[in-house]
Amino acid sequence: MRKFKCSVCGFIYDEATGLLEKGIAPGTKWEQVPDQFMCPWCGAPKAVFDEVKEQATASAPLTDDEEYIESLSELSVGELSALCSNLAKGCEKQQLTEEMDLFYQLADYYTSKVISESGKSFADVAKLLKSDLQDGYSKANAVATKKADRGSLRSLVWSEKVSRMVNSLLDRYSEEGDAMLENTKIYVCDICGFVYLGNDLPEICPVCKVPNFKMSQIGRG
Amino acid sequence: MPAVRNIRLCTKDCVCLYVCPSGATDTENSIIDVDKCIKGCRICVDACPSGAISLLPDEYPPQQPKEDRVVNALRILAQSKVQQEGITAAIARSSDSTITRQFAEVISKSNRIMAEDLLRESGYMLPQSDEVRNLLESMIKNPPKDFPLEAVEKLLNKLNNNNKEVRKENY
């Protein structure tokens, strides 16, 4: 009997116990679980589950000659906008309301300078996202692990999981189109960006574990 | 060090009203009045039975130094997220379908939050840090004509920098 783990939220499907609440009998092999199976915690599709291996294979440590990460130019207006809106949130936490407003003013200024990406589609987003998942996260995780940077590793764990969820939703959307959202609600976690598609919000965010009052429903305007 | 109340933890025991010497805790909107609060007095903090009040520090500790290579790796991802945010924001503005707009808005917001978090970890956690001060100073060096210069100047004046002298004393 094998076990399969959701790569978004960590839920484990155990073939030995099955999943009675979803009508899956004990002893049901992973291959026999229906393709439309979704993670009972976060709603992620069957495709993002990985088999749990007994011995975790540690990734090979980096050597110093693996200086593959190019240095970046100065911050783009898009980055500056996100930086400023995050600093505004930081000021809000410290009850510095005037400073919060000033940082939001700067964030708005930089947003207004972002050149509009008109003419692009969800497929372009999916392409960028797949490159993040295939390349960006493994490199970033390797270097942050090497430098024992806990804060960065935390941030990478969250956004990699969220990226997997967004990736699976984009894949579904490209097949189903608007029908995917027709009869269901959709939420975004204010803390980590996790997207939940469904009517019964979990108690806590499946990725960052914040209580669900921090998950905002996005309506149709 | 003003006192702040976490309204999610407050169970309306109202002991803070009873013990506060200045009446700062007695407000309509449940937010402790910063102007009335006797900074550092902490009588309400210790008295609150639900642990809902804490003191905000005047000075924040310096952040951990960040390695250039880690910062670069985080920024490569953040740039990608910012781009994805931009594309979906444009879809959310232009699509004729309300559902497409809704989905684009969701993906845009999600990417914004991921970008914010990745950039926060690339050395900009605290508004009071040297890194943020340097960033603000760089913004006003050669500003474009329509740049909100005054906002940056106000921030530089108002933000209490957790400065280098403090860092030397403590570490």
CSV table of C-alpha atoms in Angstrom, one decimal, chain B:
chain,number,residue,atom,x,y,z
B,1,MET,CA,5.7,52.3,23.3
B,2,PRO,CA,2.0,52.8,22.8
B,3,ALA,CA,-0.5,50.0,23.6
B,4,VAL,CA,-2.5,48.3,20.9
B,5,ARG,CA,-5.5,46.0,21.2
B,6,ASN,CA,-6.0,43.0,19.0
B,7,ILE,CA,-9.7,43.1,18.5
B,8,ARG,CA,-9.8,39.4,17.4
B,9,LEU,CA,-8.6,38.4,20.8
B,10,CYS,CA,-10.6,40.9,22.9
B,11,THR,CA,-13.4,39.3,24.8
B,12,LYS,CA,-14.8,42.6,26.1
B,13,ASP,CA,-13.8,42.0,29.7
B,14,CYS,CA,-13.3,45.8,29.8
B,15,VAL,CA,-10.6,45.6,32.5
B,16,CYS,CA,-8.5,48.0,30.5
B,17,LEU,CA,-11.1,50.7,30.9
B,18,TYR,CA,-11.0,50.1,34.6
B,19,VAL,CA,-7.2,50.3,35.0
B,20,CYS,CA,-6.1,52.8,32.4
B,21,PRO,CA,-4.9,56.1,34.1
B,22,SER,CA,-5.5,58.3,31.1
B,23,GLY,CA,-8.7,56.9,29.5
B,24,ALA,CA,-6.8,56.0,26.3
B,25,THR,CA,-8.5,52.6,26.2
B,26,ASP,CA,-12.0,54.1,26.3
B,27,THR,CA,-12.8,54.6,22.6
B,28,GLU,CA,-15.9,54.0,20.4
B,29,ASN,CA,-13.9,52.2,17.7
B,30,SER,CA,-12.0,49.8,20.0
B,31,ILE,CA,-8.6,51.3,18.9
B,32,ILE,CA,-6.6,52.6,21.8
B,33,ASP,CA,-6.0,56.3,21.5
B,34,VAL,CA,-2.3,56.8,20.8
B,35,ASP,CA,-2.3,60.4,21.8
B,36,LYS,CA,-3.8,59.7,25.2
B,37,CYS,CA,-1.8,56.5,25.9
B,38,ILE,CA,1.0,56.9,28.4
B,39,LYS,CA,3.7,55.2,26.4
B,40,GLY,CA,5.3,52.3,28.1
B,41,CYS,CA,2.9,52.3,31.1
B,42,ARG,CA,1.6,48.8,30.2
B,43,ILE,CA,-0.9,48.6,33.0
B,44,CYS,CA,-3.6,47.5,30.5
B,45,VAL,CA,-1.3,45.0,28.9
B,46,ASP,CA,-0.7,43.2,32.2
B,47,ALA,CA,-4.4,43.5,33.3
B,48,CYS,CA,-6.1,42.2,30.2
B,49,PRO,CA,-7.4,38.7,31.0
B,50,SER,CA,-7.6,37.7,27.3
B,51,GLY,CA,-4.1,38.8,26.4
B,52,ALA,CA,-5.4,41.1,23.7
B,53,ILE,CA,-3.2,44.1,24.4
B,54,SER,CA,0.5,44.5,23.6
B,55,LEU,CA,3.0,47.3,23.4
B,56,LEU,CA,4.4,48.4,20.1
B,57,PRO,CA,8.1,48.8,20.2
B,58,ASP,CA,9.6,52.3,19.6
B,59,GLU,CA,12.6,50.8,18.0
B,60,TYR,CA,12.7,47.7,15.9
B,61,PRO,CA,15.6,45.3,15.9
B,62,PRO,CA,17.8,45.4,12.7
B,63,GLN,CA,17.0,42.7,10.2
B,64,GLN,CA,19.2,39.7,9.4
B,65,PRO,CA,21.6,40.5,6.6
B,66,LYS,CA,20.6,39.1,3.2
B,67,GLU,CA,22.9,37.3,0.8
B,68,ASP,CA,23.1,38.9,-2.7
B,69,ARG,CA,22.5,35.5,-4.4
B,70,VAL,CA,19.4,34.8,-2.3
B,71,VAL,CA,18.1,38.3,-3.1
B,72,ASN,CA,18.6,37.7,-6.8
B,73,ALA,CA,16.9,34.4,-6.7
B,74,LEU,CA,13.9,35.9,-4.9
B,75,ARG,CA,13.8,38.8,-7.3
B,76,ILE,CA,13.8,36.6,-10.4
B,77,LEU,CA,10.6,35.0,-9.1
B,78,ALA,CA,9.1,38.3,-7.9
B,79,GLN,CA,9.7,39.8,-11.4
B,80,SER,CA,7.9,36.9,-12.9
B,81,LYS,CA,5.0,37.3,-10.5
B,82,VAL,CA,4.8,41.1,-11.2
B,83,GLN,CA,4.6,40.3,-14.9
B,84,GLN,CA,1.8,37.7,-14.4
B,85,GLU,CA,0.0,40.3,-12.2
B,86,GLY,CA,0.3,42.9,-15.0
B,87,ILE,CA,-1.0,40.5,-17.7
B,88,THR,CA,-4.0,39.4,-15.7
B,89,ALA,CA,-4.7,43.0,-14.5
B,90,ALA,CA,-5.0,44.0,-18.2
B,91,ILE,CA,-7.3,41.0,-18.9
B,92,ALA,CA,-9.4,42.0,-15.9
B,93,ARG,CA,-9.8,45.5,-17.4
B,94,SER,CA,-10.5,44.5,-20.9
B,95,SER,CA,-12.5,41.3,-21.1
B,96,ASP,CA,-16.2,41.3,-22.0
B,97,SER,CA,-17.0,38.4,-19.8
B,98,THR,CA,-17.7,39.1,-16.1
B,99,ILE,CA,-16.4,35.6,-15.2
B,100,THR,CA,-13.2,36.0,-17.1
B,101,ARG,CA,-12.7,39.4,-15.4
B,102,GLN,CA,-13.3,37.8,-12.0
B,103,PHE,CA,-10.8,35.0,-12.7
B,104,ALA,CA,-8.2,37.4,-14.0
B,105,GLU,CA,-8.7,39.6,-10.9
B,106,VAL,CA,-8.1,36.5,-8.7
B,107,ILE,CA,-4.9,35.5,-10.5
B,108,SER,CA,-3.7,39.1,-10.5
B,109,LYS,CA,-4.3,39.6,-6.7
B,110,SER,CA,-2.7,36.2,-5.9
B,111,ASN,CA,0.5,37.2,-7.9
B,112,ARG,CA,0.6,40.6,-6.2
B,113,ILE,CA,0.6,39.0,-2.8
B,114,MET,CA,3.3,36.5,-3.8
B,115,ALA,CA,5.5,39.3,-5.3
B,116,GLU,CA,5.0,41.4,-2.1
B,117,ASP,CA,6.0,38.5,0.1
B,118,LEU,CA,9.1,37.5,-2.0
B,119,LEU,CA,10.3,41.1,-2.1
B,120,ARG,CA,9.6,41.6,1.6
B,121,GLU,CA,12.0,38.7,2.3
B,122,SER,CA,14.6,40.1,-0.1
B,123,GLY,CA,15.6,42.7,2.6
B,124,TYR,CA,12.6,45.0,3.0
B,125,MET,CA,10.7,43.5,6.0
B,126,LEU,CA,10.7,46.6,8.2
B,127,PRO,CA,9.7,50.1,7.1
B,128,GLN,CA,12.3,51.3,9.6
B,129,SER,CA,15.2,49.5,8.2
B,130,ASP,CA,18.4,50.9,6.6
B,131,GLU,CA,17.4,49.1,3.4
B,132,VAL,CA,14.1,50.9,3.1
B,133,ARG,CA,15.8,54.2,3.9
B,134,ASN,CA,18.3,53.7,1.2
B,135,LEU,CA,15.6,52.8,-1.2
B,136,LEU,CA,13.6,55.9,-0.4
B,137,GLU,CA,16.7,58.0,-0.8
B,138,SER,CA,17.4,56.5,-4.2
B,139,MET,CA,13.9,57.3,-5.3
B,140,ILE,CA,14.4,61.1,-4.9
B,141,LYS,CA,17.8,61.3,-6.5
B,142,ASN,CA,16.7,61.9,-10.1
B,143,PRO,CA,12.9,61.9,-9.8
B,144,PRO,CA,10.7,62.2,-12.9
B,145,LYS,CA,8.5,65.4,-13.0
B,146,ASP,CA,5.3,63.8,-11.8
B,147,PHE,CA,7.0,61.9,-8.9
B,148,PRO,CA,5.3,62.3,-5.5
B,149,LEU,CA,8.5,63.7,-4.0
B,150,GLU,CA,6.7,65.1,-0.9
B,151,ALA,CA,5.5,61.6,0.1
B,152,VAL,CA,9.1,60.3,0.2
B,153,GLU,CA,10.4,63.3,2.1
B,154,LYS,CA,7.6,62.8,4.7
B,155,LEU,CA,8.4,59.1,5.0
B,156,LEU,CA,12.1,59.9,5.5
B,157,ASN,CA,11.2,62.3,8.3
B,158,LYS,CA,8.6,60.2,10.0
B,159,LEU,CA,10.1,56.7,9.9
B,160,ASN,CA,12.2,56.1,13.0
B,161,ASN,CA,15.3,54.4,11.5
B,162,ASN,CA,16.7,51.4,13.5
B,163,ASN,CA,20.1,52.9,12.9
B,164,LYS,CA,23.6,51.6,12.6
B,165,GLU,CA,24.7,52.8,16.1
B,166,VAL,CA,22.1,50.7,17.8
B,167,ARG,CA,23.2,47.8,15.7
B,168,LYS,CA,26.8,48.1,16.8
B,169,GLU,CA,25.8,48.3,20.5
B,170,ASN,CA,23.6,45.2,20.4
B,171,TYR,CA,25.6,42.9,18.1
